[in-house]
Short mmCIF file of C-alpha atoms and ligand atoms in Angstrom, two decimals:
data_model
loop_
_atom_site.label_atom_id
_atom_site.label_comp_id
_atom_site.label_asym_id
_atom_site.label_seq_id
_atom_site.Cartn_x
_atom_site.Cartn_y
_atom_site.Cartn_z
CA UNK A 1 -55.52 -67.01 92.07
CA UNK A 2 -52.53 -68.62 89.69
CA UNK A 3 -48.96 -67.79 90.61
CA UNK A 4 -47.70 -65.15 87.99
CA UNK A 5 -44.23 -64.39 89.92
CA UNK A 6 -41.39 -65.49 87.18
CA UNK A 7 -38.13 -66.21 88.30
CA UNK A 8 -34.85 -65.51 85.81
CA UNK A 9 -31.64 -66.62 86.30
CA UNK A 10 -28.12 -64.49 85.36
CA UNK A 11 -25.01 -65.28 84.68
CA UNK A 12 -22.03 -62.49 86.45
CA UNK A 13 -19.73 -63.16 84.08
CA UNK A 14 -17.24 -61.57 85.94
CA UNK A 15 -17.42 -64.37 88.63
CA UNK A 16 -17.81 -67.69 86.39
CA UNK A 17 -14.62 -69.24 85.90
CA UNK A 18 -16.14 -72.07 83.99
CA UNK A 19 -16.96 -74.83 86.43
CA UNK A 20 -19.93 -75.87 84.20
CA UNK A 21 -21.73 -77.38 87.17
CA UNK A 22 -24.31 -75.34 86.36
CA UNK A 23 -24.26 -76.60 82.59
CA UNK A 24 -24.40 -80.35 84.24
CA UNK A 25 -27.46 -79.81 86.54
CA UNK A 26 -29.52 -77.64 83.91
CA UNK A 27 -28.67 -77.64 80.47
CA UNK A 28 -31.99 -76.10 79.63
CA UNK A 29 -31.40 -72.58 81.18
CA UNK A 30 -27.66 -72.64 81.10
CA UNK A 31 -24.92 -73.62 78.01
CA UNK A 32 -21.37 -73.05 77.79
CA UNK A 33 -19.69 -70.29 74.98
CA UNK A 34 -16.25 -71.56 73.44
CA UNK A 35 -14.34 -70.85 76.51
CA UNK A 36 -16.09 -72.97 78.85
CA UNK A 37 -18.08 -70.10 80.45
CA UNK A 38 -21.76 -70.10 81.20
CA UNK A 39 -24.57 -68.34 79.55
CA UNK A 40 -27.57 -68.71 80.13
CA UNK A 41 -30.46 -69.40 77.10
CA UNK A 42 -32.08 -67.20 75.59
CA UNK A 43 -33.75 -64.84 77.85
CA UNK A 44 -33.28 -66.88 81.11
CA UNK A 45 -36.78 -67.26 81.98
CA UNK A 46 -36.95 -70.40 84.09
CA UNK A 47 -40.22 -72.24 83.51
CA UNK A 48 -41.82 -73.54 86.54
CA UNK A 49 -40.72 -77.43 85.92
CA UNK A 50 -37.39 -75.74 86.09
CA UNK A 51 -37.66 -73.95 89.33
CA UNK A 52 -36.14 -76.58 91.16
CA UNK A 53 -33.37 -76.67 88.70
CA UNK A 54 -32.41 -73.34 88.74
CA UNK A 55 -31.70 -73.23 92.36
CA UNK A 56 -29.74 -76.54 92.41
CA UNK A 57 -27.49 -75.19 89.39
CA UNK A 58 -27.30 -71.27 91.99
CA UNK A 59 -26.17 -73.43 95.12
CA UNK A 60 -23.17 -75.69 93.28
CA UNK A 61 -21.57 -72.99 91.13
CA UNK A 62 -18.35 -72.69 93.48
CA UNK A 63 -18.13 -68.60 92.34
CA UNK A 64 -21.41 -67.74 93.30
CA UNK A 65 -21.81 -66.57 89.64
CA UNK A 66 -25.27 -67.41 89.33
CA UNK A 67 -28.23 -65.09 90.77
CA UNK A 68 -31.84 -65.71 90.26
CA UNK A 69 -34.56 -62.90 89.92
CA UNK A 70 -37.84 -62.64 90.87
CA UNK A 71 -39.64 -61.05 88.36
CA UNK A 72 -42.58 -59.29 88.72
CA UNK A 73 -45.82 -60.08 86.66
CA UNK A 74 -46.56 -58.00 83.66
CA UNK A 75 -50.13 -56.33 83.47
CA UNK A 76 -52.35 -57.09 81.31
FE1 F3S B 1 -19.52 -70.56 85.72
FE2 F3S B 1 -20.47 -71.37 88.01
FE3 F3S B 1 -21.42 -72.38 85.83
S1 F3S B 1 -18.36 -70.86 87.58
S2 F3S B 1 -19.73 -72.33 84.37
S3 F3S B 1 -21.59 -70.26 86.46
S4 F3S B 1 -21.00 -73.48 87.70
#
């Protein structure tokens, strides 16, 4: 049986206050808009190599801004 479950992470962008830890520790999944805030790339699907990532980038943003998803599989 493979592993479908597909995590996503998100960005409260009421929280960030533009620590950019998360920027440092995974530049794939997360960049920084012209005010030093996080966003994450494009749709914030976190590969499985980046798993690890994503949860080391959710445990050092000092807001708690950062909140990963579990995602579901799609049918079919
Ligand atoms: Fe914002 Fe936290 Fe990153 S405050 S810039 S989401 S480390």
């Amino acid at each position: 049986m493979t592993e479908d479950r597909r995590l996503v992470v998100r960005i409260d962008a009421e929280k960030c206050q533009g620590h950019a830890r998360c920027h440092a520790l995974a530049p794939e999944l997360f960049e920084l808009d012209e005010f030093g805030s996080a966003r994450v790339r494009g749709s914030g699907h976190v590969s499985s190599a980046l798993e690890d990532q994503a949860w080391i980038a959710r445990a050092n943003c000092p807001e708690l801004a950062i909140e990963i998803v579990e995602e579901a599989p799609v049918a079919g």
